[in-house]
Coordinates of C-alpha atoms and ligand atoms in Angstrom, one line a residue:
X2 CA 0.0 0.0 0.0
X3 CA 1.3 3.4 -0.9
X4 CA 2.2 5.6 2.1
X5 CA 1.2 9.1 2.9
X6 CA 2.9 11.2 5.6
X7 CA 2.2 14.7 6.9
X8 CA 2.7 16.8 10.0
X9 CA 1.5 19.9 11.8
X10 CA 3.6 22.0 14.3
X11 CA 2.4 22.5 17.8
X12 CA 3.1 26.2 17.7
X13 CA -0.4 27.6 18.3
X14 CA -4.1 26.7 17.8
X15 CA -5.2 25.1 14.6
X16 CA -6.9 27.5 12.1
X17 CA -9.2 27.0 9.1
X18 CA -6.1 27.3 6.8
X19 CA -4.7 24.2 8.4
X20 CA -8.1 22.5 8.1
X21 CA -8.7 23.4 4.4
X22 CA -5.1 23.2 3.2
X23 CA -4.1 19.9 5.0
X24 CA -6.4 18.2 7.5
X25 CA -9.4 17.7 5.1
X26 CA -7.1 15.9 2.8
X27 CA -5.6 13.8 5.6
X28 CA -9.1 12.6 6.4
X29 CA -9.8 11.9 2.7
X30 CA -6.6 10.0 2.1
X31 CA -6.5 7.9 5.3
X32 CA -8.8 5.2 3.8
X33 CA -6.9 5.0 0.4
X34 CA -3.3 5.0 1.7
X35 CA -1.3 3.8 4.6
X36 CA -1.2 7.1 6.5
X37 CA 1.3 8.5 9.0
X38 CA 0.3 11.8 10.6
X39 CA 2.6 13.5 13.2
X40 CA 2.5 16.4 15.6
X41 CA 6.0 17.6 14.8
X42 CA 7.1 18.8 18.2
X43 CA 10.9 18.8 17.3
X44 CA 10.1 21.4 14.6
X45 CA 8.4 23.6 17.1
X46 CA 11.6 23.8 19.2
X47 CA 13.0 26.2 16.6
X48 CA 10.9 28.9 18.3
X49 CA 11.9 27.8 21.8
X50 CA 8.4 27.5 23.4
X51 CA 8.0 27.4 27.2
X52 CA 7.9 23.7 28.2
X53 CA 4.4 23.9 29.6
X54 CA 3.1 25.7 26.5
X55 CA 4.7 23.1 24.3
X56 CA 3.3 20.2 26.4
X57 CA -0.2 21.6 26.1
X58 CA 0.1 22.5 22.4
X59 CA 1.2 18.9 21.5
X60 CA -2.0 17.5 23.0
X61 CA -4.2 20.2 21.6
X62 CA -3.0 19.7 18.1
X63 CA -3.4 15.9 18.4
X64 CA -7.0 16.5 19.7
X65 CA -7.6 18.9 16.7
X66 CA -6.4 16.3 14.2
X67 CA -8.7 13.6 15.7
X68 CA -11.6 16.0 16.0
X69 CA -11.2 17.0 12.3
X70 CA -11.9 13.3 11.5
X71 CA -8.5 11.5 11.5
X72 CA -9.4 8.0 12.6
X73 CA -6.7 6.2 14.7
X74 CA -7.9 2.8 13.4
X75 CA -7.2 3.9 9.8
X76 CA -4.2 6.2 10.3
X77 CA -1.2 6.2 12.5
X78 CA -1.2 9.4 14.6
X79 CA 1.8 10.1 16.7
X80 CA 4.2 12.7 18.2
X81 CA 7.4 13.0 16.2
X82 CA 9.8 13.1 19.1
X83 CA 8.6 9.7 20.3
X84 CA 10.0 8.1 17.2
X85 CA 13.8 8.4 17.3
X86 CA 14.3 7.6 13.6
X87 CA 13.3 11.1 12.6
X88 CA 16.2 12.8 14.4
X89 CA 18.6 10.1 13.4
X90 CA 17.8 10.2 9.7
X91 CA 17.8 14.0 9.8
X92 CA 21.5 13.9 10.8
X93 CA 22.4 11.5 8.1
X94 CA 20.5 13.5 5.4
X95 CA 22.1 16.7 6.6
X96 CA 25.4 15.3 5.4
X97 CA 23.8 15.0 1.9
X98 CA 22.4 18.5 1.7
X99 CA 24.4 21.3 0.3
X100 CA 24.2 24.6 2.2
X101 CA 23.2 26.3 -1.0
X102 CA 20.0 24.3 -1.2
X103 CA 19.0 25.5 2.3
X104 CA 19.9 29.1 1.5
X105 CA 17.2 29.1 -1.2
X106 CA 14.4 28.2 1.2
X107 CA 12.0 31.1 1.3
X108 CA 10.4 30.2 4.6
X109 CA 13.8 30.5 6.3
X110 CA 14.3 33.8 4.7
X111 CA 10.9 35.1 5.8
X112 CA 11.1 33.7 9.3
X113 CA 14.6 35.0 9.9
X114 CA 13.6 38.6 8.8
X115 CA 10.4 38.4 10.9
X116 CA 12.1 37.3 14.1
X117 CA 15.9 37.9 13.8
X118 CA 16.4 37.2 17.5
X119 CA 15.3 33.7 16.9
X120 CA 17.5 32.7 14.0
X121 CA 19.2 29.4 15.1
X122 CA 20.7 26.4 13.3
X123 CA 17.5 24.5 13.8
X124 CA 15.5 27.0 11.8
X125 CA 18.1 26.7 9.0
X126 CA 18.1 22.9 8.9
X127 CA 14.4 22.6 9.6
X128 CA 13.6 21.4 6.0
X129 CA 16.0 18.5 6.4
X130 CA 14.1 17.3 9.5
X131 CA 10.9 17.6 7.4
X132 CA 12.5 15.5 4.6
X133 CA 13.4 12.9 7.3
X134 CA 9.8 12.9 8.6
X135 CA 8.6 11.8 5.2
X136 CA 11.5 9.6 4.1
X137 CA 11.7 7.6 7.3
X138 CA 8.3 6.1 6.3
X139 CA 9.4 6.0 2.6
X140 CA 6.2 7.9 2.0
X141 CA 5.2 8.9 -1.6
X142 CA 2.4 11.4 -1.0
X143 CA 2.4 14.4 1.3
X144 CA -0.9 16.3 1.8
X145 CA 0.1 19.9 2.5
X146 CA -0.7 23.5 1.7
X147 CA 1.2 25.4 -1.0
X148 CA 3.6 26.9 1.5
X149 CA 5.3 23.5 2.0
X150 CA 6.0 22.8 -1.7
X151 CA 9.5 24.2 -1.7
X152 CA 10.4 22.0 1.3
X153 CA 9.1 18.9 -0.6
X154 CA 11.2 19.9 -3.6
X155 CA 14.2 19.9 -1.4
X156 CA 13.2 16.4 0.0
X157 CA 13.1 15.1 -3.6
X158 CA 16.6 16.6 -4.3
X159 CA 17.9 14.8 -1.2
X160 CA 16.3 11.5 -2.4
X161 CA 17.9 11.8 -5.8
X162 CA 21.3 12.5 -4.3
X163 CA 21.0 9.7 -1.8
X164 CA 19.6 7.1 -4.3
X165 CA 22.2 8.1 -6.8
X166 CA 25.0 7.2 -4.3
X167 CA 23.5 4.1 -2.6
X168 CA 20.9 2.7 -4.9
X169 CA 17.1 3.1 -4.8
X170 CA 16.3 3.6 -1.1
X171 CA 13.6 6.3 -0.9
X172 CA 10.7 7.1 -3.3
X173 CA 10.4 10.8 -4.4
X174 CA 7.6 12.3 -2.3
X175 CA 5.0 14.3 -4.1
X176 CA 2.7 16.9 -2.6
X177 CA -1.1 16.4 -2.5
X178 CA -2.8 19.7 -2.8
X179 CA -6.3 20.4 -1.5
X180 CA -8.8 22.6 -3.2
X181 CA -7.7 25.4 -0.9
X182 CA -3.9 25.3 -1.0
X183 CA -3.4 28.9 0.1
X184 CA -6.1 30.3 2.4
X185 CA -5.8 34.0 3.0
X186 CA -6.2 35.5 6.5
X187 CA -9.0 37.8 7.5
X188 CA -6.8 40.8 6.5
X189 CA -7.4 39.5 2.9
X190 CA -3.7 40.1 2.2
X191 CA -1.4 37.5 3.7
X192 CA -1.6 33.7 4.0
X193 CA -3.6 32.7 7.1
X194 CA -1.0 32.0 9.7
X195 CA -0.6 31.4 13.4
X196 CA 2.3 33.9 13.5
X197 CA 0.4 36.7 11.6
X198 CA -2.6 36.9 13.9
X199 CA -5.0 36.9 10.9
X200 CA -6.5 33.5 11.5
X201 CA -9.9 32.0 12.2
X202 CA -9.3 29.3 14.8
X203 CA -10.8 25.9 14.3
X204 CA -11.9 25.7 18.0
X205 CA -13.2 29.3 18.2
X206 CA -16.8 29.8 19.3
X207 CA -19.4 31.1 16.9
X208 CA -19.2 34.5 18.7
X209 CA -15.4 34.7 18.6
X210 CA -15.5 34.0 14.9
X211 CA -18.2 36.5 14.3
X212 CA -16.2 39.3 16.0
X213 CA -13.5 38.6 13.5
X214 CA -15.7 38.3 10.4
X215 CA -17.6 41.5 11.3
X216 CA -14.5 43.6 10.7
X217 CA -12.8 41.4 8.1
X218 CA -11.9 43.1 4.8
X219 CA -14.2 42.8 1.8
X220 CA -14.1 44.4 -1.7
X221 CA -12.2 47.7 -0.9
X222 CA -14.2 49.5 -3.6
X223 CA -17.6 48.7 -2.0
X224 CA -17.7 51.6 0.4
X225 CA -21.5 51.9 0.8
X226 CA -24.3 49.3 1.1
X227 CA -25.8 50.4 -2.2
X228 CA -22.5 50.0 -4.2
X229 CA -22.4 46.9 -6.3
X230 CA -19.7 44.4 -5.1
X231 CA -17.1 42.4 -6.9
X232 CA -17.0 38.9 -5.5
X233 CA -13.9 38.0 -7.5
X234 CA -11.8 40.3 -5.4
X235 CA -13.5 39.7 -2.1
X236 CA -11.8 37.5 0.4
X237 CA -15.1 36.7 2.2
X238 CA -16.5 35.4 -1.0
X239 CA -13.4 33.1 -1.3
X240 CA -14.4 31.7 2.1
X241 CA -17.9 31.0 0.8
X242 CA -16.2 28.9 -1.8
X243 CA -14.8 26.7 1.0
X244 CA -17.8 26.5 3.3
X245 CA -21.0 27.2 1.3
X246 CA -22.6 25.0 -1.3
X247 CA -22.6 25.8 -5.1
X248 CA -26.1 27.2 -5.0
X249 CA -25.4 29.6 -2.1
X250 CA -22.2 30.7 -3.8
X251 CA -24.0 31.5 -7.0
X252 CA -26.7 33.4 -5.1
X253 CA -24.2 35.4 -3.1
X254 CA -22.3 36.2 -6.3
X255 CA -25.5 37.5 -8.0
X256 CA -26.8 39.4 -5.0
X257 CA -23.5 41.0 -4.2
X258 CA -23.0 42.3 -7.8
X259 CA -26.5 43.9 -7.8
X260 CA -26.1 45.2 -4.2
X261 CA -29.2 43.1 -3.3
X262 CA -27.3 42.1 -0.2
X263 CA -24.6 44.0 1.8
X264 CA -21.4 42.7 3.2
X265 CA -22.9 42.1 6.6
X266 CA -25.6 39.9 5.1
X267 CA -22.9 38.0 3.2
X268 CA -20.8 37.6 6.3
X269 CA -23.8 36.3 8.4
X270 CA -24.5 33.6 5.8
X271 CA -20.8 32.6 5.9
X272 CA -20.7 32.6 9.7
X273 CA -23.6 30.2 9.7
X274 CA -22.0 27.8 7.2
X275 CA -18.6 28.0 8.9
X276 CA -20.2 27.1 12.2
X277 CA -21.9 24.1 10.6
X278 CA -18.4 22.8 10.0
X279 CA -16.6 24.0 13.2
X280 CA -19.4 23.2 15.7
X281 CA -19.1 19.4 15.4
X282 CA -15.3 19.6 15.4
X283 CA -15.4 21.7 18.7
X284 CA -17.8 19.2 20.2
X285 CA -15.6 16.2 19.4
X286 CA -12.6 18.1 20.8
X287 CA -14.4 18.7 24.1
X288 CA -15.1 14.9 24.4
X289 CA -11.4 14.1 23.7
X290 CA -10.2 16.7 26.3
X291 CA -12.5 15.1 28.8
X292 CA -10.7 11.7 28.3
X293 CA -6.9 12.2 28.5
X294 CA -6.3 8.5 29.0
X295 CA -7.8 7.8 25.6
X296 CA -5.5 10.4 23.9
X297 CA -2.5 8.8 25.7
X298 CA -3.5 5.4 24.4
X299 CA -3.9 6.6 20.8
X300 CA -0.6 8.4 20.7
X301 CA 1.2 5.5 22.4
X302 CA -0.2 3.0 19.9
X303 CA 0.7 5.4 17.1
X304 CA 4.3 5.9 18.2
X305 CA 4.7 2.1 18.5
X306 CA 3.4 1.5 15.0
X307 CA 5.4 4.4 13.5
X308 CA 8.6 3.3 15.2
X309 CA 8.3 -0.2 13.7
X310 CA 8.2 1.2 10.2
X311 CA 10.9 3.9 10.9
X312 CA 13.2 1.2 12.4
X313 CA 12.9 -0.9 9.2
X314 CA 13.9 2.1 7.1
X315 CA 16.8 3.0 9.5
X316 CA 18.1 -0.6 9.4
X317 CA 18.3 -0.4 5.6
X318 CA 19.9 3.1 5.6
X319 CA 22.5 2.1 8.2
X320 CA 23.4 -0.9 6.2
X321 CA 23.7 1.0 2.9
X322 CA 25.9 3.8 4.2
X323 CA 28.2 1.5 6.3
X324 CA 27.0 2.1 9.9
X325 CA 26.7 -0.8 12.3
X326 CA 23.3 -2.2 13.2
X327 CA 21.5 -0.2 16.0
X328 CA 22.3 -1.4 19.5
X329 CA 24.5 -4.3 18.2
X330 CA 28.0 -4.9 19.5
X331 CA 30.8 -4.1 17.1
X332 CA 31.6 -7.7 16.1
Ligands
TYM422 P1 2.4 24.0 9.7 O1 2.3 23.5 11.0 O2 2.7 25.5 9.5 O3 1.0 23.8 8.9 C1 0.3 22.6 8.9 C2 -0.4 22.4 7.5 O4 -1.3 23.4 7.3 C3 -1.0 24.0 6.0 N1 -1.4 25.4 6.0 C4 -2.1 26.0 5.1 N2 -2.8 25.6 4.0 C5 -3.5 26.5 3.3 N3 -3.6 27.8 3.6 C6 -3.0 28.3 4.7 N4 -3.1 29.6 5.0 C7 -2.2 27.4 5.5 N5 -1.5 27.5 6.6 C8 -1.0 26.3 6.9 C9 0.5 23.8 5.8 O5 0.8 23.8 4.4 C10 0.6 22.4 6.4 O6 0.3 21.4 5.5 N6 6.8 22.4 8.0 C11 5.4 22.0 8.2 C12 5.2 20.9 9.1 C13 5.9 19.6 8.8 C14 5.5 18.7 7.8 C15 6.5 17.6 7.9 C16 4.5 18.6 6.8 C17 7.0 19.1 9.4 N7 7.3 17.9 8.9 C18 6.4 16.5 7.0 C19 4.5 17.5 5.9 C20 5.4 16.5 6.0 C21 4.7 23.2 8.8 O7 5.3 24.1 9.4 O8 3.3 23.1 8.8

């Protein structure tokens, strides 16, 4: 069975960009492929979170993944740091990654200009750990948003270099894009992102979301209620495309253009359809929070399953590059 692998960082609460760009596809793919989904806590260390904040975020992200519909009977859900193969393979792959390749990574450039005080070696080598996450399962498909495609391109480069030297070891992992590969934030300008503060949280209440939608940007040329709107440039209309059915989208399109509805009407309709998706996710998350033992069990089983596969890969890698077997004496 072909494998898929993907991960989310525990660096803040999940938002609808994560849901639309990645999680929805995780749920869709879990039946068709052998799926490995990770809370990538080692990646989160690059921003040096407080230990208690990190501990809580790891559990909250796992809860969000399950609440969004990932089924632990059909997919392996685990915490990255509990599977040692990720960090071990990362070291090995870093010896096959030219600095020039890392220098080209736009996320590193963006993050290091945003937070210059946080530039550390981990942030620079981050994409190699991401490659290791995928390759340690020899995964062929990676459901992610558009912002991760450059990292996947690097992973494929690493695969080609490694396979060229040691024979076919890893498949080249390909991204799986969702229908919403780049969801904009409520500012209507930048990608929705935990670090930009322009997100709609997946666990937010209806009221919290409404407060944000109420002031969210629409067509900048529609200044008065009676002005006709242009849905094609309105970010709120793009959200309708994700959460409202085709008939509603067509109606909003028509009534916005003729000024039959105003921006507030359009936002109210969106708020209702958004809540129809978020409400059940919030409910499932509540149930999961109330049963911490069950979450421990799911993540424990997941780590054990993931470790078995990762260990198979690592045995093969060690053998090919000339390292001794793990834990074996040197005889
Ligand atoms: P992270 O934690 O920033 O985001 C998790 C997933 O959500 C997607 N995403 C979006 N999609 C559409 N529109 C948006 N505005 C948006 N914001 C986020 C991301 O593309 C991602 O799929 N480096 C990764 C985590 C990672 C990983 C991996 C992913 C580590 N190892 C191995 C895949 C495979 C990251 O920071 O994602």
